[in-house]
mmCIF file of N, CA, C and O in Angstrom:
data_model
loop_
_atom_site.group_PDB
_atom_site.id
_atom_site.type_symbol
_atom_site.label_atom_id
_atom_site.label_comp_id
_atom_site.label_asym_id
_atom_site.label_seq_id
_atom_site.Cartn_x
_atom_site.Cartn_y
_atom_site.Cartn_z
ATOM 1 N N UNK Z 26 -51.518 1.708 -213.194
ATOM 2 C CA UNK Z 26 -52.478 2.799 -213.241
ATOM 3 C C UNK Z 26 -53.733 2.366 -213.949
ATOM 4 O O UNK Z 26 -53.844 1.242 -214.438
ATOM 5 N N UNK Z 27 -54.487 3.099 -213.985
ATOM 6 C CA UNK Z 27 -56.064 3.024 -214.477
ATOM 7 C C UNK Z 27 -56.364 4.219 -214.867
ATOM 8 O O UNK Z 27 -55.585 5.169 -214.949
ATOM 9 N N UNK Z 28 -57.826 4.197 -215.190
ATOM 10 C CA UNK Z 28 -58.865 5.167 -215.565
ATOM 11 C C UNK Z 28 -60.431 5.190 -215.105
ATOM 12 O O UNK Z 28 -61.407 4.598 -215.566
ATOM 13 N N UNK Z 29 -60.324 5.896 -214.263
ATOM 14 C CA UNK Z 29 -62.039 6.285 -213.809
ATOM 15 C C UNK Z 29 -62.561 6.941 -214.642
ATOM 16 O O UNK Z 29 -62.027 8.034 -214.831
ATOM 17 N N UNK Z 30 -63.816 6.598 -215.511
ATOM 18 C CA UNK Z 30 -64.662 7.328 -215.868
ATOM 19 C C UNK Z 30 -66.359 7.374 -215.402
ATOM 20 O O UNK Z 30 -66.928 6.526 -214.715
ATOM 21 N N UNK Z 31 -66.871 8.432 -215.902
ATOM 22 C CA UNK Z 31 -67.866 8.273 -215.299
ATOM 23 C C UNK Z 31 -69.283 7.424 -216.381
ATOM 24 O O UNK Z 31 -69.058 7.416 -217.591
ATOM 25 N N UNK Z 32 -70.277 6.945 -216.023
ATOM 26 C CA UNK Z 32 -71.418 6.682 -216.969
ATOM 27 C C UNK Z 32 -72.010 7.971 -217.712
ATOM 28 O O UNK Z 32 -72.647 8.933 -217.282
ATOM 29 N N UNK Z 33 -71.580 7.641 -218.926
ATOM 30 C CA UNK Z 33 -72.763 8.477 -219.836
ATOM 31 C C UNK Z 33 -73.919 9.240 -219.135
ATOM 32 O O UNK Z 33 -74.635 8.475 -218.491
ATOM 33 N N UNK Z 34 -74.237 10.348 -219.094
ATOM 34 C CA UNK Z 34 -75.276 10.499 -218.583
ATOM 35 C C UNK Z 34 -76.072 11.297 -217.242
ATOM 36 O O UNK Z 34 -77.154 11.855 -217.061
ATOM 37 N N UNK Z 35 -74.461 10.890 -216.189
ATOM 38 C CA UNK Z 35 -74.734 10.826 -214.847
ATOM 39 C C UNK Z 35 -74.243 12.348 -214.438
ATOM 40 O O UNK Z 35 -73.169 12.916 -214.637
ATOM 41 N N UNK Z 36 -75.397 12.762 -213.820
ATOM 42 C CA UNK Z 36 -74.893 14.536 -213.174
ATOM 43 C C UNK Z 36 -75.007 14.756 -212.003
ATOM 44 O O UNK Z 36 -75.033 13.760 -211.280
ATOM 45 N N UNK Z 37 -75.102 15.907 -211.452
ATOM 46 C CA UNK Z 37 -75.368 16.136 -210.230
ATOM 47 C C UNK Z 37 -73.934 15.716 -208.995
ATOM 48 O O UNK Z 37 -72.774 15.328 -209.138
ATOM 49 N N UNK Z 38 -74.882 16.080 -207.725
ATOM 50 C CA UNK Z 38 -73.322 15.904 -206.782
ATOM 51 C C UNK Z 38 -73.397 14.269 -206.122
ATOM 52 O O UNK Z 38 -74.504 13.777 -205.905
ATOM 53 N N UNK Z 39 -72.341 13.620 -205.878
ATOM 54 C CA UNK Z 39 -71.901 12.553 -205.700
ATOM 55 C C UNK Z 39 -71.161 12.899 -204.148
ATOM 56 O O UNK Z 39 -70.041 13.373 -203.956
ATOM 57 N N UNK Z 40 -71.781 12.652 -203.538
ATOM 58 C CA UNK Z 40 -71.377 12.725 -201.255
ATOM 59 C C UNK Z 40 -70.360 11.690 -201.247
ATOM 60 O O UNK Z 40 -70.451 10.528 -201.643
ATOM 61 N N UNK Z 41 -69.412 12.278 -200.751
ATOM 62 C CA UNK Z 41 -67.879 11.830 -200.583
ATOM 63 C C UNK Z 41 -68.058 11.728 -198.798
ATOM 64 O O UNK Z 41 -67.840 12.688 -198.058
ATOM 65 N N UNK Z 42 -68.384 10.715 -198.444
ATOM 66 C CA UNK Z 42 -68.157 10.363 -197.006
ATOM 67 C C UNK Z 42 -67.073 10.210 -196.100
ATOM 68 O O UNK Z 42 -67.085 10.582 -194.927
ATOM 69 N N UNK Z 43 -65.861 9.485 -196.864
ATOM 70 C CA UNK Z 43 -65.066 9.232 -196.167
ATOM 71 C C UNK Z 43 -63.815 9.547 -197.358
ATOM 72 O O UNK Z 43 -64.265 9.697 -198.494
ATOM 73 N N UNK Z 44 -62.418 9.654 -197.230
ATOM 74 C CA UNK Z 44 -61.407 10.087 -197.851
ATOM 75 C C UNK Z 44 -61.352 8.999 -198.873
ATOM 76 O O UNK Z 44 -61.286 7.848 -198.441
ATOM 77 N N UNK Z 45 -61.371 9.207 -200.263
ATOM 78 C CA UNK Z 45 -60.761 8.489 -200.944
ATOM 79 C C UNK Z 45 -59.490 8.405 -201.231
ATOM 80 O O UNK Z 45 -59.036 9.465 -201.663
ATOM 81 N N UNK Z 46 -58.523 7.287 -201.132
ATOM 82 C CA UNK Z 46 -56.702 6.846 -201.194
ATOM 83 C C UNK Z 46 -56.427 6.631 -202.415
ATOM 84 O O UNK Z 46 -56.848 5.566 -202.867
ATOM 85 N N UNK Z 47 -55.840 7.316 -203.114
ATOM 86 C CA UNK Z 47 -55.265 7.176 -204.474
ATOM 87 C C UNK Z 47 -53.541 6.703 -204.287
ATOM 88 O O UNK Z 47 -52.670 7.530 -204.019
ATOM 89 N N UNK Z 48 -53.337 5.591 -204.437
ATOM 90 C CA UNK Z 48 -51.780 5.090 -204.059
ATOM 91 C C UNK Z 48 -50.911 4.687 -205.427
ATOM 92 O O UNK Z 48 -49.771 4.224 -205.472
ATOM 93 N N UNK Z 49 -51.694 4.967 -206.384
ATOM 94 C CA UNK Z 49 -50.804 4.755 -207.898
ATOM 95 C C UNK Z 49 -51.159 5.517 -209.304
ATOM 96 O O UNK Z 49 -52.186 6.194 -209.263
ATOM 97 N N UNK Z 50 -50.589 5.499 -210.290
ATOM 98 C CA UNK Z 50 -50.876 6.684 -210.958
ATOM 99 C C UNK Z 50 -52.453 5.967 -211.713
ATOM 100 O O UNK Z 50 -52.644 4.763 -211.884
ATOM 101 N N UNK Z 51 -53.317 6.959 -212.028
ATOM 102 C CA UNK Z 51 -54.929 6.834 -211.951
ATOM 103 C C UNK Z 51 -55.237 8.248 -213.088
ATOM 104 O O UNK Z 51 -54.549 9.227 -212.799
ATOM 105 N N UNK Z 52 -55.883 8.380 -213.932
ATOM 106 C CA UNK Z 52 -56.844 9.070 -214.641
ATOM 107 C C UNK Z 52 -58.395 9.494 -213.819
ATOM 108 O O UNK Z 52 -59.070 8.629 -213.261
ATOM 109 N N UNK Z 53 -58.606 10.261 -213.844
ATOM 110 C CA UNK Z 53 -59.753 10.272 -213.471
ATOM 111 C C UNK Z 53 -60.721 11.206 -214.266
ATOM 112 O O UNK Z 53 -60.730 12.403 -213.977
ATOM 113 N N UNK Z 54 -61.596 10.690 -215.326
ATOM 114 C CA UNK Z 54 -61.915 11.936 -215.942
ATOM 115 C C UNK Z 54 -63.544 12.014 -216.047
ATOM 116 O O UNK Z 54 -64.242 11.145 -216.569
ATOM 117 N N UNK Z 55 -64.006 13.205 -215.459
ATOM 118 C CA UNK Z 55 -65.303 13.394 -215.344
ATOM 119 C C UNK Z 55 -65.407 14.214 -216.421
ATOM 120 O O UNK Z 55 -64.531 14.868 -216.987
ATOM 121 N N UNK Z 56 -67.042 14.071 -216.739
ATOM 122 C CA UNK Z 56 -67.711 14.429 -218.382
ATOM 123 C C UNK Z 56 -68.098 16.302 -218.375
ATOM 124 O O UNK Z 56 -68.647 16.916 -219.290
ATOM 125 N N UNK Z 57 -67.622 16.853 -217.092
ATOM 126 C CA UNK Z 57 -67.617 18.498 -217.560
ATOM 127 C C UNK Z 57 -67.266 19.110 -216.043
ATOM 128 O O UNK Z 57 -67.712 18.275 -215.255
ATOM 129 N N UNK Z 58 -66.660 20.204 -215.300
ATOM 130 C CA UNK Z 58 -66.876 20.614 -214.496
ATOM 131 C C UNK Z 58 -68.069 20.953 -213.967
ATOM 132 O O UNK Z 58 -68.472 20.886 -212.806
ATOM 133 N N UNK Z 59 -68.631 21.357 -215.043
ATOM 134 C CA UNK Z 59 -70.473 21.519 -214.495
ATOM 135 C C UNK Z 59 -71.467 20.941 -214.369
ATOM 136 O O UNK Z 59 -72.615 21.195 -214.005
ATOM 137 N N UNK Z 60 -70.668 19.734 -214.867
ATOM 138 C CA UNK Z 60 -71.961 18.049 -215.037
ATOM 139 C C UNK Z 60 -71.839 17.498 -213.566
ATOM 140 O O UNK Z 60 -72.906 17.599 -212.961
ATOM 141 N N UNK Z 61 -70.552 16.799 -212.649
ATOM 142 C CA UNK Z 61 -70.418 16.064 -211.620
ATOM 143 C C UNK Z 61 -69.648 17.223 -210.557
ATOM 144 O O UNK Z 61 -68.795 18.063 -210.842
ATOM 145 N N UNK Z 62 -70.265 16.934 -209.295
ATOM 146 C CA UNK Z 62 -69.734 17.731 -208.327
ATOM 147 C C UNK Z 62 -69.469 16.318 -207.225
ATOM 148 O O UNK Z 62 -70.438 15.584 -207.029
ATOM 149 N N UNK Z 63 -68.109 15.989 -206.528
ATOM 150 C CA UNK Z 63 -67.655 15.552 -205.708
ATOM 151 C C UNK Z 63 -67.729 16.035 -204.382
ATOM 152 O O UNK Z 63 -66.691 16.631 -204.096
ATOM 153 N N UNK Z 64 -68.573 16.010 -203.438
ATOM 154 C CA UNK Z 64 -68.912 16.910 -202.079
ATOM 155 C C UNK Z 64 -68.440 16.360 -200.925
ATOM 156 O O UNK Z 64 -68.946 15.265 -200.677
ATOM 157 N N UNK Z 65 -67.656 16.748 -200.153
ATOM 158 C CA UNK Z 65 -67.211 15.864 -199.159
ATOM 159 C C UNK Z 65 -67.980 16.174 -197.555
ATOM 160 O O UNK Z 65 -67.890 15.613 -196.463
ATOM 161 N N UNK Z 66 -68.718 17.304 -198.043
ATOM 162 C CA UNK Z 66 -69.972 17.440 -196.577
ATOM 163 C C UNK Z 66 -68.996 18.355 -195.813
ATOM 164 O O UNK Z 66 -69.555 18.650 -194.757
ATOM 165 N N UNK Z 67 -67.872 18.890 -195.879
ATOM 166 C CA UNK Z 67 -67.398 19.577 -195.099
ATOM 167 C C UNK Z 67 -66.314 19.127 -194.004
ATOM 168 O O UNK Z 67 -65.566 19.835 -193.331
ATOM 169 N N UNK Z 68 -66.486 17.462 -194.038
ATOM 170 C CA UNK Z 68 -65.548 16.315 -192.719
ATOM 171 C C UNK Z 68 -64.510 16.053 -193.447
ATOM 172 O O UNK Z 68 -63.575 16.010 -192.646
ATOM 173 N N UNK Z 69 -64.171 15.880 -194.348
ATOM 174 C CA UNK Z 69 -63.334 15.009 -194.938
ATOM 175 C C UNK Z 69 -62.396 15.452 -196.177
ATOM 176 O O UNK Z 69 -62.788 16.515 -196.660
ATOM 177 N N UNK Z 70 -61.461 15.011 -196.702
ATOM 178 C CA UNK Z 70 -60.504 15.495 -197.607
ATOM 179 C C UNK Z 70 -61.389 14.512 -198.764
ATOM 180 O O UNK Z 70 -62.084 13.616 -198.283
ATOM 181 N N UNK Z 71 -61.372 14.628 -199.811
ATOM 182 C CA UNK Z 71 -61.951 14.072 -201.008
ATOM 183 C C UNK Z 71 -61.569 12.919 -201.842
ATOM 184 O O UNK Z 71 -62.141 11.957 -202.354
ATOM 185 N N UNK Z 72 -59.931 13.577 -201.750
ATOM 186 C CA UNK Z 72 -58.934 12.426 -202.036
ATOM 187 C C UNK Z 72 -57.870 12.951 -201.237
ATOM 188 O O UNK Z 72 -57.664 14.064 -200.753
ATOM 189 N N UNK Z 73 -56.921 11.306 -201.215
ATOM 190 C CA UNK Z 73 -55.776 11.819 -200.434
ATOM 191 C C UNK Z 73 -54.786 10.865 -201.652
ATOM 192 O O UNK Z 73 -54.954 9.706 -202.032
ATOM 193 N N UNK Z 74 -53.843 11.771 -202.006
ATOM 194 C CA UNK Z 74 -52.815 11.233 -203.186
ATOM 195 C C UNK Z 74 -51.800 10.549 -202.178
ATOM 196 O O UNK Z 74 -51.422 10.981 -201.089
ATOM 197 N N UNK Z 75 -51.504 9.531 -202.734
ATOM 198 C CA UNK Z 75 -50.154 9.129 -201.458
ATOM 199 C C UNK Z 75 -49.023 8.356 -202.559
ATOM 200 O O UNK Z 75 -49.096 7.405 -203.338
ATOM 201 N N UNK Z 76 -48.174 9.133 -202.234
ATOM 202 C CA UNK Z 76 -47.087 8.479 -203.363
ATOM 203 C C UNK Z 76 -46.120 7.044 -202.553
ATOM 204 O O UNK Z 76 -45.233 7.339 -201.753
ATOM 205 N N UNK Z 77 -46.292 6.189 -202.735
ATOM 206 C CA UNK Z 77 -45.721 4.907 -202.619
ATOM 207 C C UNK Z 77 -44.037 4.648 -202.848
ATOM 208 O O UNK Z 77 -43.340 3.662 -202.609
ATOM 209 N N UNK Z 78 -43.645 6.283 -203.547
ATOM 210 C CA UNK Z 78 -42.545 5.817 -204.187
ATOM 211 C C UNK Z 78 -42.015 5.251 -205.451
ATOM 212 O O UNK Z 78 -40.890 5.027 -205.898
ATOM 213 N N UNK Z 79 -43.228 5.101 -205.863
ATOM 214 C CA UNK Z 79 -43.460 4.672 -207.762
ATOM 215 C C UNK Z 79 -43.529 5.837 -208.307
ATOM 216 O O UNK Z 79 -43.819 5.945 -209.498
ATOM 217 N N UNK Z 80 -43.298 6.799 -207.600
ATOM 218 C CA UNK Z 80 -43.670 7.991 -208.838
ATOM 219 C C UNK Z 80 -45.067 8.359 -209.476
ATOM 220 O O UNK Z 80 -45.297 8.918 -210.548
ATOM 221 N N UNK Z 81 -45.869 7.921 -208.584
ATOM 222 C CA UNK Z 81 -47.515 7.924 -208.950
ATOM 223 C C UNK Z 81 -47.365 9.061 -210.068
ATOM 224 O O UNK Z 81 -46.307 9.691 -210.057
ATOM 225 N N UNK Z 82 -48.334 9.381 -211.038
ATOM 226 C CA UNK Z 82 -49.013 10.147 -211.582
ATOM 227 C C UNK Z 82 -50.558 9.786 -211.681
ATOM 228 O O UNK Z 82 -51.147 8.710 -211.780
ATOM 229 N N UNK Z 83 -51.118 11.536 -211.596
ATOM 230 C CA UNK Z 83 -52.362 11.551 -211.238
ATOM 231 C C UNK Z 83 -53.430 12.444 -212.301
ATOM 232 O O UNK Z 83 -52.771 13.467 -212.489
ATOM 233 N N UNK Z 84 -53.770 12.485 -212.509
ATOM 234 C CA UNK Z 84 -54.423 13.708 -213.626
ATOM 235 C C UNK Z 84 -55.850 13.317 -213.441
ATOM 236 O O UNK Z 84 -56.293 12.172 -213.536
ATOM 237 N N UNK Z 85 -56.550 14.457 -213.152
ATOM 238 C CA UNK Z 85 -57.995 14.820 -212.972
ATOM 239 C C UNK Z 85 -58.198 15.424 -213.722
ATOM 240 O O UNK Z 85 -57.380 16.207 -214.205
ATOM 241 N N UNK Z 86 -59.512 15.265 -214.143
ATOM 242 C CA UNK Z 86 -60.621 16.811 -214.855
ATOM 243 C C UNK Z 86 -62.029 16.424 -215.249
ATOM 244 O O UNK Z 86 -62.694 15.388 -215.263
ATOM 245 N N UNK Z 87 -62.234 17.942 -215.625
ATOM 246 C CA UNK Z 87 -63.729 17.422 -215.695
ATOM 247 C C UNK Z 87 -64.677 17.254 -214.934
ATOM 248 O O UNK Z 87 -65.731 16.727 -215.288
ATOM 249 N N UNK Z 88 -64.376 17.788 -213.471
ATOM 250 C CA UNK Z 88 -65.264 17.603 -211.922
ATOM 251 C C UNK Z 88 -64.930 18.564 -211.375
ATOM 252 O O UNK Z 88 -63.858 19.111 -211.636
ATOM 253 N N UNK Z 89 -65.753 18.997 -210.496
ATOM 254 C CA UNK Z 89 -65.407 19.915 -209.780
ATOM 255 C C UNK Z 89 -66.109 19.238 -208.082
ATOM 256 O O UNK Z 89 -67.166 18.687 -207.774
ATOM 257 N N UNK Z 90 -64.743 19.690 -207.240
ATOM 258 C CA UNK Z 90 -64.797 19.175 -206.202
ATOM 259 C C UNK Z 90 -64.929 20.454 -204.928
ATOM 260 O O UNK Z 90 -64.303 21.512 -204.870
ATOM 261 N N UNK Z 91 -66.046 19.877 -203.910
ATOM 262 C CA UNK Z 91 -66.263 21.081 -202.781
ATOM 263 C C UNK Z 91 -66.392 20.592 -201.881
ATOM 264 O O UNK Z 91 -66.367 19.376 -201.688
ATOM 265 N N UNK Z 92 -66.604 21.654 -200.929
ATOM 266 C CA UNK Z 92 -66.842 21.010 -199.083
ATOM 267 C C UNK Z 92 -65.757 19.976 -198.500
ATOM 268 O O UNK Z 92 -65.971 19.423 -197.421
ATOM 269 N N UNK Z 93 -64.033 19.610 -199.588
ATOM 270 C CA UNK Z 93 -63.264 19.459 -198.412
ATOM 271 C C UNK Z 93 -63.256 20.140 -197.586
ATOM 272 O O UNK Z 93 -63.547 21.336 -197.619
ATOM 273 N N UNK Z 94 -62.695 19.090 -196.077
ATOM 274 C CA UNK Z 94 -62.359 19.824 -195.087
ATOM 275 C C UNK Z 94 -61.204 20.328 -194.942
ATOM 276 O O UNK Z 94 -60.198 19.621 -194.884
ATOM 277 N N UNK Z 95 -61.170 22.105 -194.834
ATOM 278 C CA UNK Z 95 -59.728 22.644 -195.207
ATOM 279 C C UNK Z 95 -59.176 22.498 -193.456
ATOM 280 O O UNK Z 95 -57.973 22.480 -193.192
ATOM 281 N N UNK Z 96 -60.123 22.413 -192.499
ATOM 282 C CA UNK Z 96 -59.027 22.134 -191.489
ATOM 283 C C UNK Z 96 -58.155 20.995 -191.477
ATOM 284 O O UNK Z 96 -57.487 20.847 -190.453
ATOM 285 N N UNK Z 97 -58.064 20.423 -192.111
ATOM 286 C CA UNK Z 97 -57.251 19.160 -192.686
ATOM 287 C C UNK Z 97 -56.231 19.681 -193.977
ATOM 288 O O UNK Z 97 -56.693 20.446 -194.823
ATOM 289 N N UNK Z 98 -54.768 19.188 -194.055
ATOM 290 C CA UNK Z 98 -54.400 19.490 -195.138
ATOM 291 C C UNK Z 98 -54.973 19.664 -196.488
ATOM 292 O O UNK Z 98 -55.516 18.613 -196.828
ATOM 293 N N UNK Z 99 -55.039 20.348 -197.156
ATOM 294 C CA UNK Z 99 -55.352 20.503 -198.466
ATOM 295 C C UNK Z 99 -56.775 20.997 -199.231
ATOM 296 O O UNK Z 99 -57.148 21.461 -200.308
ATOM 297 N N UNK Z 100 -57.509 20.410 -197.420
ATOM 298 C CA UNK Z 100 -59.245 20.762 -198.146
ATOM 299 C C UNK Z 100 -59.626 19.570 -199.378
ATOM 300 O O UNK Z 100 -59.726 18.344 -199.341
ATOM 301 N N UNK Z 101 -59.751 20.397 -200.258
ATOM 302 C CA UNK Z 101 -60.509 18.840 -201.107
ATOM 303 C C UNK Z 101 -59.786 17.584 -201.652
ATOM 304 O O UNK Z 101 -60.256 16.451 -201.762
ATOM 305 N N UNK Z 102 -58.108 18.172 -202.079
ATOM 306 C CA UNK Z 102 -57.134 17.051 -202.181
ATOM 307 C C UNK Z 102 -55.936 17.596 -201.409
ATOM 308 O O UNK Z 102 -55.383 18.686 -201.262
ATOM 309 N N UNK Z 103 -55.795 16.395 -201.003
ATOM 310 C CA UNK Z 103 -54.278 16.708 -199.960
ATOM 311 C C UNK Z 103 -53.579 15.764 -200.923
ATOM 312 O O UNK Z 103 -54.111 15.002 -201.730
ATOM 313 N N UNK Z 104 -52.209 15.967 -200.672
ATOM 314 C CA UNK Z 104 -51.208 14.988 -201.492
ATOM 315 C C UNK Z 104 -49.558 15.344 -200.832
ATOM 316 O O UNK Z 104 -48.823 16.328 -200.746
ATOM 317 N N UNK Z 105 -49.520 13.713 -200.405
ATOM 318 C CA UNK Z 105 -48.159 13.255 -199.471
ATOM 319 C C UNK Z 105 -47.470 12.487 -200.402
ATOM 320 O O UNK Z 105 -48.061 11.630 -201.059
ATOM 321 N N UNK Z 106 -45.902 12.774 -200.565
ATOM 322 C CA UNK Z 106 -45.152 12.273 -201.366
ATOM 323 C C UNK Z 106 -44.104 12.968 -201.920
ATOM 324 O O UNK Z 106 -43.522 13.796 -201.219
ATOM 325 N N UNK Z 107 -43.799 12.797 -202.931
ATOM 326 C CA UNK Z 107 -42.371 13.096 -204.008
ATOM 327 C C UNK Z 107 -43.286 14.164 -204.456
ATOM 328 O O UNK Z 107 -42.942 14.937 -205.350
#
């Protein structure tokens, strides 16, 4: 596992083009819900959690995520697995 953080500093929304694959356990911690917005334009799931079978763990915060596509499982995170 790891830890995403973000730079000191950095606000506003961040365009999520294509699905991001999270396949092991990961931190991800953004600096406020109201500082970084994750936008996926409306096409796409934001993240997709996929458990490998390791028992991933995942923990977010601190972001707020919009415009998954909910005709797709989950809308902004879908998550396949245990």
């Amino acid at each position: 596992g790891g830890t995403v953080d973000f730079a000191p500093g950095l606000i506003g929304t961040i365009d999520i083009t294509s699905t991001v694959v999270v396949n092991k356990s990961l931190t991800i911690a953004g600096p406020g819900a109201g500082t970084i917005t994750l936008d996926g334009g409306g096409t796409s799931n934001i993240l997709f959690l996929y458990d490998t079978g390791e028992l991933a763990t995942v923990v977010i915060s601190g972001l707020t995520f919009a415009n998954g596509n909910a005709s797709l499982r989950g809308g902004a995170i879908e998550s396949l697995g245990e």
